[in-house]
Each structure stands twice: as C-alpha cells, then as structure tokens.
Tab-separated table of C-alpha atoms in Angstrom:
chain	number	residue	atom	x	y	z
I	1	MET	CA	-14.743	37.057	-6.358
I	2	PHE	CA	-18.107	37.476	-4.684
I	3	ASP	CA	-21.335	37.413	-6.700
I	4	LYS	CA	-23.468	39.242	-4.141
I	5	ILE	CA	-22.704	41.431	-1.116
I	6	LEU	CA	-25.049	42.727	1.590
I	7	ILE	CA	-24.331	46.234	2.878
I	8	ALA	CA	-25.070	46.408	6.602
I	9	ASN	CA	-25.377	50.181	6.706
I	10	ARG	CA	-27.289	53.178	5.387
I	11	GLY	CA	-26.760	56.666	3.988
I	12	GLU	CA	-23.827	57.828	1.916
I	13	ILE	CA	-21.497	54.977	2.893
I	14	ALA	CA	-24.051	52.390	1.747
I	15	VAL	CA	-24.348	54.232	-1.578
I	16	ARG	CA	-20.531	54.404	-1.815
I	17	ILE	CA	-20.201	50.636	-1.339
I	18	ILE	CA	-23.008	49.879	-3.814
I	19	ARG	CA	-21.213	51.936	-6.466
I	20	ALA	CA	-17.938	50.089	-5.856
I	21	CYS	CA	-19.726	46.741	-6.141
I	22	ARG	CA	-21.402	47.795	-9.393
I	23	SER	CA	-18.016	48.697	-10.881
I	24	MET	CA	-16.870	45.160	-10.051
I	25	GLY	CA	-19.959	43.428	-11.434
I	26	ILE	CA	-21.144	42.399	-7.952
I	27	LYS	CA	-24.853	42.441	-7.074
I	28	THR	CA	-25.867	44.193	-3.859
I	29	ILE	CA	-28.445	43.793	-1.102
I	30	ALA	CA	-29.519	46.832	0.919
I	31	VAL	CA	-31.023	46.625	4.374
I	32	TYR	CA	-33.189	49.406	5.722
I	33	SER	CA	-35.354	50.483	8.620
I	34	THR	CA	-38.957	51.583	8.159
I	35	ALA	CA	-37.728	55.196	8.443
I	36	ASP	CA	-35.425	54.598	5.449
I	37	ARG	CA	-37.893	52.940	3.093
I	38	HIS	CA	-37.320	55.787	0.575
I	39	ALA	CA	-33.564	56.075	1.115
I	40	LEU	CA	-31.278	56.251	-1.914
I	41	HIS	CA	-29.332	53.095	-1.021
I	42	VAL	CA	-32.619	51.157	-1.093
I	43	TYR	CA	-33.311	52.318	-4.652
I	44	LEU	CA	-29.779	51.730	-5.941
I	45	ALA	CA	-29.255	48.183	-4.627
I	46	ASP	CA	-30.300	45.132	-6.640
I	47	GLU	CA	-32.364	43.895	-3.677
I	48	ALA	CA	-33.557	45.488	-0.426
I	49	VAL	CA	-34.756	43.965	2.837
I	50	CYS	CA	-36.529	45.788	5.671
I	51	ILE	CA	-34.918	44.765	8.958
I	52	GLY	CA	-36.950	46.650	11.552
I	53	PRO	CA	-38.298	49.921	12.950
I	54	PRO	CA	-36.347	53.216	13.035
I	55	ALA	CA	-34.390	52.780	16.282
I	56	PRO	CA	-30.860	51.530	15.378
I	57	ARG	CA	-30.972	48.787	18.032
I	58	ASP	CA	-34.028	47.344	16.273
I	59	SER	CA	-32.677	47.635	12.723
I	60	TYR	CA	-29.094	48.525	11.809
I	61	LEU	CA	-27.802	46.937	15.031
I	62	ASN	CA	-30.101	43.909	14.716
I	63	ILE	CA	-27.491	41.229	14.006
I	64	ALA	CA	-29.955	38.350	13.651
I	65	ALA	CA	-32.078	40.249	11.104
I	66	ILE	CA	-29.049	41.285	9.045
I	67	ILE	CA	-27.536	37.793	8.899
I	68	SER	CA	-30.952	36.330	8.084
I	69	ALA	CA	-31.332	38.821	5.209
I	70	ALA	CA	-27.875	37.967	3.882
I	71	LYS	CA	-28.469	34.231	3.932
I	72	GLY	CA	-31.999	34.522	2.594
I	73	CYS	CA	-30.849	36.588	-0.395
I	74	GLY	CA	-27.815	34.460	-1.155
I	75	ALA	CA	-25.049	36.902	-0.222
I	76	GLN	CA	-21.525	35.566	0.205
I	77	ALA	CA	-20.207	38.587	2.113
I	78	ILE	CA	-21.255	41.548	4.240
I	79	HIS	CA	-19.686	45.018	4.123
I	80	PRO	CA	-20.398	46.869	7.397
I	81	GLY	CA	-19.290	50.351	6.291
I	82	TYR	CA	-18.491	52.567	9.290
I	83	GLY	CA	-20.393	52.979	12.562
I	84	PHE	CA	-23.167	50.583	13.595
I	85	LEU	CA	-21.678	47.031	13.510
I	86	SER	CA	-18.435	47.836	11.696
I	87	GLU	CA	-16.235	47.231	14.758
I	88	ASN	CA	-18.441	44.656	16.472
I	89	SER	CA	-16.429	41.471	16.895
I	90	THR	CA	-19.536	39.452	17.791
I	91	PHE	CA	-21.072	40.385	14.451
I	92	ALA	CA	-17.870	39.508	12.585
I	93	LYS	CA	-17.707	36.149	14.375
I	94	LEU	CA	-21.352	35.331	13.637
I	95	CYS	CA	-20.796	36.181	9.977
I	96	ARG	CA	-17.980	33.644	9.893
I	97	GLU	CA	-20.042	31.013	11.717
I	98	ASN	CA	-22.844	31.473	9.171
I	99	GLY	CA	-20.582	31.078	6.159
I	100	LEU	CA	-20.481	34.807	5.355
I	101	VAL	CA	-17.303	36.786	4.734
I	102	PHE	CA	-17.048	39.887	6.920
I	103	ILE	CA	-15.365	42.582	4.814
I	104	GLY	CA	-12.965	43.763	7.468
I	105	PRO	CA	-10.459	42.282	9.913
I	106	SER	CA	-11.029	39.112	11.911
I	107	PRO	CA	-13.081	39.266	15.130
I	108	GLU	CA	-9.938	38.436	17.099
I	109	VAL	CA	-8.107	41.466	15.700
I	110	ILE	CA	-11.154	43.700	16.237
I	111	ASP	CA	-11.136	42.674	19.892
I	112	ARG	CA	-7.399	43.194	20.247
I	113	MET	CA	-7.417	46.678	18.742
I	114	GLY	CA	-10.900	47.697	19.893
I	115	ASN	CA	-9.878	47.510	23.531
I	116	LYS	CA	-7.804	50.655	23.810
I	117	SER	CA	-5.733	49.596	26.830
I	118	ALA	CA	-4.908	46.242	25.186
I	119	ALA	CA	-4.011	48.053	21.955
I	120	ARG	CA	-1.603	50.305	23.878
I	121	ARG	CA	0.194	47.268	25.280
I	122	THR	CA	0.438	45.730	21.813
I	123	MET	CA	1.917	48.928	20.373
I	124	MET	CA	4.436	49.201	23.199
I	125	LYS	CA	5.605	45.673	22.452
I	126	ALA	CA	5.867	46.510	18.727
I	127	GLY	CA	7.990	49.597	19.432
I	128	VAL	CA	5.370	52.113	18.275
I	129	PRO	CA	5.443	55.313	20.404
I	130	VAL	CA	2.488	55.671	22.808
I	131	VAL	CA	1.386	58.489	25.086
I	132	PRO	CA	2.627	57.907	28.665
I	133	GLY	CA	-0.175	56.287	30.636
I	134	THR	CA	-1.509	53.160	32.297
I	135	LYS	CA	-0.780	49.683	30.961
I	136	ARG	CA	-3.862	47.906	32.310
I	137	ALA	CA	-7.581	48.545	32.567
I	138	LEU	CA	-8.866	50.485	35.594
I	139	HIS	CA	-12.272	50.069	37.199
I	140	GLU	CA	-12.170	51.992	40.483
I	141	ALA	CA	-11.656	55.733	40.954
I	142	ASP	CA	-9.215	55.244	43.851
I	143	GLU	CA	-6.803	53.035	41.909
I	144	ALA	CA	-7.128	55.362	38.912
I	145	LEU	CA	-6.237	58.364	41.078
I	146	ALA	CA	-3.119	56.607	42.333
I	147	ALA	CA	-2.085	55.940	38.727
I	148	ALA	CA	-2.839	59.549	37.765
I	149	ARG	CA	-0.439	60.835	40.410
I	150	ASP	CA	2.360	58.844	38.780
I	151	ILE	CA	1.538	60.142	35.280
I	152	GLY	CA	0.959	63.793	36.122
I	153	TRP	CA	-1.714	66.283	35.081
I	154	PRO	CA	-3.466	67.100	32.811
I	155	ILE	CA	-4.857	63.561	32.444
I	156	MET	CA	-6.996	62.142	29.648
I	157	ILE	CA	-9.490	59.581	30.996
I	158	LYS	CA	-10.617	57.150	28.293
I	159	ALA	CA	-12.968	54.204	27.931
I	160	SER	CA	-11.087	51.012	27.059
I	161	SER	CA	-13.833	50.113	24.572
I	162	GLY	CA	-14.318	53.691	23.456
I	163	GLY	CA	-14.714	55.379	20.124
I	164	GLY	CA	-16.352	58.408	18.560
I	165	GLY	CA	-15.355	60.631	21.465
I	166	LYS	CA	-17.561	58.815	23.987
I	167	GLY	CA	-16.215	57.966	27.435
I	168	MET	CA	-13.501	60.639	27.304
I	169	ARG	CA	-12.836	63.401	29.806
I	170	VAL	CA	-9.853	65.593	30.698
I	171	SER	CA	-8.906	66.050	34.340
I	172	GLU	CA	-6.968	69.248	34.977
I	173	SER	CA	-5.962	68.449	38.548
I	174	GLU	CA	-6.461	66.065	41.429
I	175	ASP	CA	-9.420	68.190	42.558
I	176	ASP	CA	-11.639	67.286	39.582
I	177	PHE	CA	-10.298	63.783	38.895
I	178	ALA	CA	-12.943	61.734	40.718
I	179	GLU	CA	-15.773	63.647	39.053
I	180	MET	CA	-14.275	63.381	35.543
I	181	PHE	CA	-13.525	59.680	36.027
I	182	ALA	CA	-17.121	59.004	37.105
I	183	ILE	CA	-18.578	60.900	34.132
I	184	ALA	CA	-16.331	59.161	31.601
I	185	GLN	CA	-16.983	55.737	33.129
I	186	ARG	CA	-20.738	56.322	33.130
I	187	GLU	CA	-20.604	57.276	29.441
I	188	SER	CA	-18.575	54.142	28.719
I	189	VAL	CA	-21.100	51.897	30.441
I	190	ASN	CA	-24.004	53.542	28.612
I	191	ALA	CA	-22.343	53.475	25.189
I	192	PHE	CA	-20.319	50.257	25.295
I	193	GLY	CA	-21.521	48.275	28.321
I	194	ASP	CA	-17.971	48.361	29.712
I	195	ASN	CA	-16.651	50.138	32.809
I	196	SER	CA	-12.976	49.507	31.981
I	197	MET	CA	-11.009	52.748	31.747
I	198	TYR	CA	-7.418	53.787	31.151
I	199	LEU	CA	-5.406	56.982	31.589
I	200	GLU	CA	-3.043	58.939	29.362
I	201	ARG	CA	-1.077	62.121	29.832
I	202	ALA	CA	-3.186	64.758	28.078
I	203	ILE	CA	-1.280	66.378	25.234
I	204	VAL	CA	-2.668	69.911	25.146
I	205	ASN	CA	-4.052	70.963	21.750
I	206	PRO	CA	-2.186	68.362	19.685
I	207	ARG	CA	-2.562	67.612	16.001
I	208	HIS	CA	-4.693	64.577	15.161
I	209	ILE	CA	-2.955	62.845	12.262
I	210	GLU	CA	-3.873	59.384	11.022
I	211	VAL	CA	-2.396	56.965	8.507
I	212	GLN	CA	-4.500	54.830	6.194
I	213	ILE	CA	-3.239	51.273	5.809
I	214	ILE	CA	-4.510	48.249	3.943
I	215	ALA	CA	-3.260	44.687	4.214
I	216	ASP	CA	-4.027	41.414	2.471
I	217	SER	CA	-3.900	37.801	3.635
I	218	HIS	CA	-0.671	37.221	1.699
I	219	GLY	CA	1.504	39.259	4.058
I	220	ASN	CA	1.398	42.576	2.173
I	221	VAL	CA	0.803	45.757	4.190
I	222	ILE	CA	1.003	49.257	2.702
I	223	SER	CA	0.301	52.790	3.871
I	224	LEU	CA	-1.789	55.144	1.736
I	225	GLY	CA	-0.762	58.510	3.095
I	226	ASP	CA	-1.715	60.598	6.103
I	227	ARG	CA	-4.808	62.622	6.946
I	228	ASP	CA	-4.889	65.618	9.272
I	229	CYS	CA	-8.156	65.532	11.254
I	230	SER	CA	-7.325	68.251	13.775
I	231	VAL	CA	-10.341	70.448	12.940
I	232	GLN	CA	-12.854	68.796	15.217
I	233	ARG	CA	-15.453	69.590	17.855
I	234	SER	CA	-15.958	67.389	20.930
I	235	HIS	CA	-13.742	64.760	19.269
I	236	GLN	CA	-16.008	64.757	16.188
I	237	LYS	CA	-14.084	65.507	12.984
I	238	MET	CA	-15.315	68.339	10.758
I	239	ILE	CA	-12.610	68.936	8.138
I	240	GLU	CA	-9.976	66.448	7.015
I	241	GLU	CA	-7.083	66.973	4.648
I	242	SER	CA	-4.115	65.173	3.154
I	243	PRO	CA	-1.241	65.588	3.456
I	244	SER	CA	-1.001	67.260	6.859
I	245	PRO	CA	0.336	70.830	6.595
I	246	PHE	CA	2.050	70.437	9.992
I	247	ILE	CA	4.607	67.659	9.543
I	248	ASP	CA	7.601	67.420	7.220
I	249	ASN	CA	8.430	64.477	5.003
I	250	ASP	CA	10.874	62.966	7.490
I	251	VAL	CA	8.245	62.786	10.272
I	252	ARG	CA	5.679	61.649	7.690
I	253	GLN	CA	7.815	58.683	6.616
I	254	HIS	CA	8.331	57.644	10.252
I	255	LEU	CA	4.555	57.790	10.738
I	256	PHE	CA	4.026	55.569	7.706
I	257	ASP	CA	6.627	53.053	8.905
I	258	ASP	CA	5.121	52.864	12.397
I	259	ALA	CA	1.588	52.521	11.009
I	260	VAL	CA	2.665	49.536	8.917
I	261	ARG	CA	4.520	48.103	11.912
I	262	ALA	CA	1.386	48.477	14.034
I	263	ALA	CA	-0.738	46.582	11.485
I	264	GLN	CA	1.865	43.843	11.159
I	265	ALA	CA	2.059	43.468	14.944
I	266	VAL	CA	-1.564	42.281	15.114
I	267	GLY	CA	-1.684	40.338	11.835
I	268	TYR	CA	-4.101	42.878	10.385
I	269	VAL	CA	-5.969	42.119	7.147
I	270	ASN	CA	-8.133	44.637	5.228
I	271	ALA	CA	-8.403	48.441	5.551
I	272	GLY	CA	-7.697	50.204	8.829
I	273	THR	CA	-6.519	53.520	10.200
I	274	ILE	CA	-3.750	54.124	12.730
I	275	GLU	CA	-4.448	57.360	14.599
I	276	PHE	CA	-1.681	59.431	16.170
I	277	LEU	CA	-1.472	62.524	18.349
I	278	VAL	CA	1.357	64.899	17.405
I	279	ASP	CA	2.602	67.474	19.916
I	280	GLU	CA	3.937	70.952	19.186
I	281	ASP	CA	7.476	69.580	18.813
I	282	ARG	CA	6.218	67.057	16.232
I	283	ASN	CA	6.678	64.084	18.526
I	284	TYR	CA	3.934	61.594	17.692
I	285	TYR	CA	2.152	58.940	19.747
I	286	PHE	CA	-0.179	56.081	18.874
I	287	MET	CA	-3.732	56.891	19.939
I	288	GLU	CA	-5.903	54.090	18.568
I	289	MET	CA	-6.681	51.968	15.541
I	290	ASN	CA	-9.991	52.106	13.693
I	291	THR	CA	-10.635	48.636	12.317
I	292	ARG	CA	-12.933	49.772	9.494
I	293	VAL	CA	-13.244	52.199	6.626
I	294	GLN	CA	-13.301	55.827	7.825
I	295	VAL	CA	-15.791	58.572	7.019
I	296	GLU	CA	-12.863	60.522	5.559
I	297	HIS	CA	-11.550	57.749	3.300
I	298	PRO	CA	-12.364	59.788	0.124
I	299	VAL	CA	-9.524	62.183	1.038
I	300	THR	CA	-7.107	59.276	0.656
I	301	GLU	CA	-8.830	58.083	-2.514
I	302	MET	CA	-8.537	61.524	-4.113
I	303	ILE	CA	-4.852	61.974	-3.305
I	304	THR	CA	-3.715	58.414	-4.089
I	305	GLN	CA	-6.263	57.594	-6.818
I	306	VAL	CA	-6.802	54.222	-5.142
I	307	ASP	CA	-10.373	52.909	-4.760
I	308	LEU	CA	-10.168	51.876	-1.131
I	309	VAL	CA	-13.569	50.158	-0.974
I	310	ARG	CA	-12.749	48.126	-4.069
I	311	GLU	CA	-9.468	47.037	-2.445
I	312	MET	CA	-11.334	46.039	0.723
I	313	ILE	CA	-13.618	43.765	-1.283
I	314	ARG	CA	-10.723	42.222	-3.218
I	315	VAL	CA	-8.751	41.547	-0.035
I	316	ALA	CA	-11.804	39.980	1.654
I	317	ALA	CA	-12.138	37.656	-1.356
I	318	GLY	CA	-8.596	36.430	-0.725
I	319	GLU	CA	-6.868	38.355	-3.498
I	320	GLU	CA	-3.568	40.208	-3.170
I	321	LEU	CA	-3.441	43.998	-3.048
I	322	SER	CA	-3.523	45.470	-6.531
I	323	LEU	CA	-0.501	47.674	-5.829
I	324	SER	CA	2.717	47.647	-3.812
I	325	GLN	CA	4.150	50.410	-1.616
I	326	ASP	CA	6.491	51.635	-4.343
I	327	ARG	CA	3.491	52.241	-6.612
I	328	VAL	CA	1.671	54.507	-4.143
I	329	TYR	CA	1.882	58.135	-5.265
I	330	MET	CA	0.442	61.261	-3.621
I	331	HIS	CA	-1.158	63.714	-6.040
I	332	GLY	CA	-1.379	67.288	-4.741
I	333	HIS	CA	-3.660	68.096	-1.817
I	334	ALA	CA	-7.177	66.955	-0.858
I	335	ILE	CA	-9.715	68.343	1.636
I	336	GLU	CA	-13.053	66.984	2.876
I	337	CYS	CA	-15.833	68.950	4.573
I	338	ARG	CA	-18.674	67.150	6.329
I	339	ILE	CA	-22.018	68.822	5.679
I	340	ASN	CA	-24.455	68.209	8.526
I	341	ALA	CA	-28.099	69.068	9.093
I	342	GLU	CA	-27.427	71.085	12.227
I	343	GLU	CA	-27.377	74.621	13.619
I	344	PRO	CA	-23.882	75.703	14.728
I	345	GLU	CA	-25.266	78.895	16.266
I	346	LYS	CA	-27.454	76.772	18.568
I	347	GLY	CA	-24.779	74.439	19.864
I	348	PHE	CA	-24.863	72.291	16.700
I	349	LEU	CA	-28.396	71.151	17.413
I	350	PRO	CA	-29.586	68.615	14.790
I	351	SER	CA	-32.006	69.995	12.193
I	352	PRO	CA	-34.195	67.154	10.901
I	353	GLY	CA	-36.778	67.826	8.195
I	354	LYS	CA	-37.427	67.559	4.474
I	355	ILE	CA	-34.850	68.740	1.958
I	356	GLU	CA	-37.053	70.756	-0.354
I	357	GLN	CA	-34.325	71.604	-2.830
I	358	MET	CA	-30.649	70.793	-3.172
I	359	HIS	CA	-27.915	71.758	-5.610
I	360	LEU	CA	-24.592	69.922	-5.405
I	361	PRO	CA	-21.289	71.453	-6.534
I	362	GLY	CA	-19.177	69.871	-9.254
I	363	GLY	CA	-16.325	70.451	-11.654
I	364	ASN	CA	-12.753	69.272	-12.016
I	365	GLY	CA	-11.416	67.736	-8.808
I	366	VAL	CA	-14.711	68.019	-6.896
I	367	ARG	CA	-16.474	64.954	-5.473
I	368	VAL	CA	-19.681	64.796	-3.442
I	369	ASP	CA	-20.630	61.660	-1.483
I	370	SER	CA	-24.271	61.870	-0.434
I	371	ALA	CA	-27.458	59.831	-0.198
I	372	THR	CA	-29.858	62.780	-0.180
I	373	TYR	CA	-32.061	64.230	-2.916
I	374	ASP	CA	-34.869	66.744	-3.394
I	375	GLY	CA	-37.719	65.669	-1.113
I	376	PHE	CA	-35.494	63.475	1.065
I	377	GLU	CA	-36.500	63.364	4.728
I	378	VAL	CA	-33.646	63.867	7.205
I	379	THR	CA	-34.888	61.918	10.208
I	380	PRO	CA	-33.914	62.423	13.865
I	381	TYR	CA	-32.952	58.760	14.287
I	382	TYR	CA	-29.479	58.778	12.749
I	383	ASP	CA	-26.337	60.847	12.311
I	384	SER	CA	-26.964	64.356	10.964
I	385	MET	CA	-24.359	64.168	8.186
I	386	ILE	CA	-26.055	64.585	4.815
I	387	ALA	CA	-23.084	64.973	2.468
I	388	LYS	CA	-19.314	65.042	2.184
I	389	ILE	CA	-17.614	67.427	-0.215
I	390	ILE	CA	-14.113	66.401	-1.254
I	391	VAL	CA	-11.766	68.402	-3.462
I	392	GLN	CA	-8.328	67.698	-4.899
I	393	ALA	CA	-5.914	70.283	-6.295
I	394	GLN	CA	-2.214	70.787	-7.048
I	395	ASP	CA	-1.475	72.322	-3.647
I	396	ARG	CA	-3.169	73.242	-0.380
I	397	THR	CA	-3.897	76.866	-1.294
I	398	GLU	CA	-5.646	75.827	-4.484
I	399	ALA	CA	-7.544	73.087	-2.620
I	400	ILE	CA	-8.835	75.623	-0.063
I	401	GLU	CA	-10.027	77.936	-2.834
I	402	LYS	CA	-11.663	75.047	-4.683
I	403	MET	CA	-13.458	73.920	-1.499
I	404	SER	CA	-14.574	77.490	-0.782
I	405	THR	CA	-16.092	77.659	-4.267
I	406	ALA	CA	-17.810	74.292	-3.797
I	407	LEU	CA	-19.318	75.308	-0.450
I	408	ASP	CA	-20.466	78.608	-1.917
I	409	GLU	CA	-22.132	76.780	-4.806
I	410	MET	CA	-23.907	74.168	-2.686
I	411	VAL	CA	-27.548	74.912	-1.883
I	412	ILE	CA	-29.706	73.051	0.631
I	413	ILE	CA	-33.224	74.358	1.321
I	414	GLY	CA	-35.516	72.888	3.975
I	415	VAL	CA	-33.087	72.102	6.799
I	416	LYS	CA	-30.431	74.138	8.582
I	417	THR	CA	-26.838	73.157	7.784
I	418	ASN	CA	-23.262	73.942	8.767
I	419	LEU	CA	-22.347	75.133	5.243
I	420	ASP	CA	-21.703	78.732	6.279
I	421	PHE	CA	-19.757	77.595	9.348
I	422	GLN	CA	-17.462	75.413	7.224
I	423	TYR	CA	-16.982	78.251	4.740
I	424	ALA	CA	-15.984	80.614	7.560
I	425	ILE	CA	-13.358	78.128	8.781
I	426	LEU	CA	-11.785	77.995	5.329
I	427	GLN	CA	-11.443	81.796	5.312
I	428	ASN	CA	-9.805	81.847	8.749
I	429	GLU	CA	-6.164	82.944	8.733
I	430	THR	CA	-5.069	80.349	11.288
I	431	PHE	CA	-6.578	77.523	9.258
I	432	ARG	CA	-5.182	78.869	5.994
I	433	ALA	CA	-1.705	79.050	7.548
I	434	GLY	CA	-1.955	75.396	8.596
I	435	GLY	CA	-2.088	76.316	12.273
I	436	ALA	CA	-5.295	74.530	13.315
I	437	ASP	CA	-4.891	72.027	16.152
I	438	THR	CA	-7.565	70.086	18.055
I	439	GLY	CA	-8.401	73.160	20.131
I	440	PHE	CA	-8.926	75.354	17.066
I	441	ILE	CA	-12.733	75.114	16.809
I	442	GLU	CA	-13.250	76.123	20.426
I	443	ARG	CA	-11.035	79.193	19.933
I	444	PHE	CA	-12.615	79.921	16.554
I	445	MET	CA	-16.108	79.993	18.046
I	446	LYS	CA	-14.906	82.419	20.710
I	447	GLY	CA	-13.317	84.640	18.072
I	448	GLU	CA	-9.845	83.870	19.434
I	449	ALA	CA	-8.430	82.042	16.383
C-alpha cells in the first residue's frame, strides 16, 4: 500500500480523498493555487504545495508543477479526483513515466473511452446497445449533414472528446443543422482542442441513468448499483438518486450486466461510470463512460455502504477488490443535492463572495461533503458548487422528506445559493411521483411541470 498520495484537485473532492487516505493510514499532499491558500484541503493535508496563480491552466491544470510537487514530496501515487486532469491521458501517461501511480484507468483506456465516437464503436462490438448514429468522427458540416439525413431528426450533435455538456447541440431539422453543427464544433475546439464530431438520434426527454462499476487488475469487475441523474440543467446534473424510480428490477439487472460487459470490453481497471439514456419505453442505450470518480459517488456509497475512494486506492496499489458481486447489497434509497453559490432567478449566475455564516444539516442518514467554512471565500475562478447534501432512508418517500428537512435546516449567509430552488423541486408533484426526465427542469422553471 502507498505511504503518501498527492491529491491533484481542490474543494470537497480533495477533502473527501484526504479523509479516505487518513482512514487508511496514508499521508497526503495537497496542491493549491494562490486563490486557495486558505482552502480546507490545504489545512487538512499533511503537506501542501502552491502550484501557481488562480487560473486553472496555471495551477490545477499545470501538469509539470503537479508532478514536480509529487516527486519533491515523495508521493508514490496521485489521485486526480474529478474534473481538471482526471480524464487527461497525457497526465496519466506522464505519471507513469515519472514512477507515479495514477489512481484511475490507464492512459490507453482513457483515450479509448474518452473519444466518444471510438467508445461507441467499442460498445457496438461488445454488444452493448447504443443510440443509432454515426460510426466515425466527422469534421465537415456537409458530410455531417449527409449522415444526418440517414439517421433522421431530431439529431444530437456531440464533440468526440466532449464532456460536461460542452460541444453538444440538438438540431431539430435540416434547416438549423449547419448552424448547430458549427456552434457545437466551435465549443469543442475551444474546450478540448478537437474539431471531431459525431451524430446520434436525439432521444427526446429521456432518463439519464448511470451504473457505477469498479474493476481490479486481477480480472474482477462489479457493478455498484444505478444512479438516476435526470434532474439536470444544460446537461449539468442537479439532483441524483439511487435506485432510479423509473426502471424495474429486470431492466436494472440488464443495465448492470451491460455496464460490466462494457468495462470488460476495454480492460478497465479502477472506478468508472457507464452512462445510459433510457427512452419512454425503457429501452436503454450507452451514452458514454466517465473514466473517473463522479461528483455523485456518495449516492452509491450511501446505498451500498462501500467506500468507493478507498477501493480506488486499493485497486491502484494492485490489490483485489474487497468484495465480490454477490456481496453487493442495496440499502433503501439515497438522494444527493448539489448546493451551488448561484442565483437561479438570474439564469443561475454564479455568486462569489465570503460565506459569513454557515450551518450544515445532520442527523441519522444525512451526509454533507463540503470544503467551506465560516469566513471562506467563494472565488470566481472555479466551479460554484460549495456543498453536496446526501441522505439515505428506507424508501424514496422517506428520503425525499429527509432531504427536504436537511435543505430547510441548512443556512448559508453571505452568498446567494440554489437551496430554495432545490427545496422547491423536492416538493414538486412530478418529481415526487418519479416522473422527472431530462427536460423536467426546463418545464419546472416555466411552471409546466
């Protein structure tokens, strides 16, 4: 097992990883930008190294500075968390070349699954259902239009190297296709430096259901339940829950089997998430694979009682998974709400500033993952998420009530938040009935849900 791990991230996920390391007797190294000199992860780690100014490209995306910090402090491994360099195959490769273990899949697998069009081809070969669409990358609008005519509208235009909702546009007809293709491709170039695109038949207002898997280097792959992430805005998830209220156990088991098959098809090792779109008839299709830990991983941890980050570290150290598939049990229902410093009534505009006072909820079955505290400065440089509230209860109705109580109890003074907005969603009849799909938030904001 490792003696010392560097966490190449910030915020609540850095704190989450530090806590897992502490429980395993592993020392930690935090890295931070000058804007984060008073961040909680800096105080909690055994050592901390400043790696640059506030801009992510100069700090948390500064590969040379991060590897230098790891080697200089004697780390054996690096945990990238989510976002930033977590799915950067160049970073994973350079870790390996510098004698550092990257706590995640190999750079080759990151490349294979990170390119969405290549991942589609791999899934087709493995027999995992995919949304009808193109089989190769597209670069020109004319050739893409010809392919779109064969698929039929509405069309989802996606960046091959995409993620986080960037480089995605829906074309409703041939009339708007060229414009939507150009916008999506421009976003892809700006965000990923890649103009490769692919097309899929757009499934109107589907459910977004994902399966958590973890695999070791000894050939063991298991699924750890499903998560319904359909409550989202502009492809950004807001509320996640497990299990999904939409699918039955027969469909659920098929999802689990195909998720494991997908991981096996690419020789996957470590934690990953297979994301599916599910249509109104409960037909499901592979969407993409996230080759990292997810923001919503606590939902899975609460319902399975498996410490996912701990398993990631063990697997990276070459150990076998601590449990087999027949020892995975689902306990009740879990829900996560992301609390952001933003103003929903102003188009979800970020609300940076100082948190003057904060009270976090608690009690049986309530977990809060956060890196904020009284006097903490929410800066404009990074993601606006300041906390995640996760609850677990015997059933979905009880979980909703427990989350409502937690949101009502939470107090944040000094910055605007989406607390009231999240609370209103939980009181909505459509959500409570399990009827929220990916178009729910848009209808909810118009008063139509």
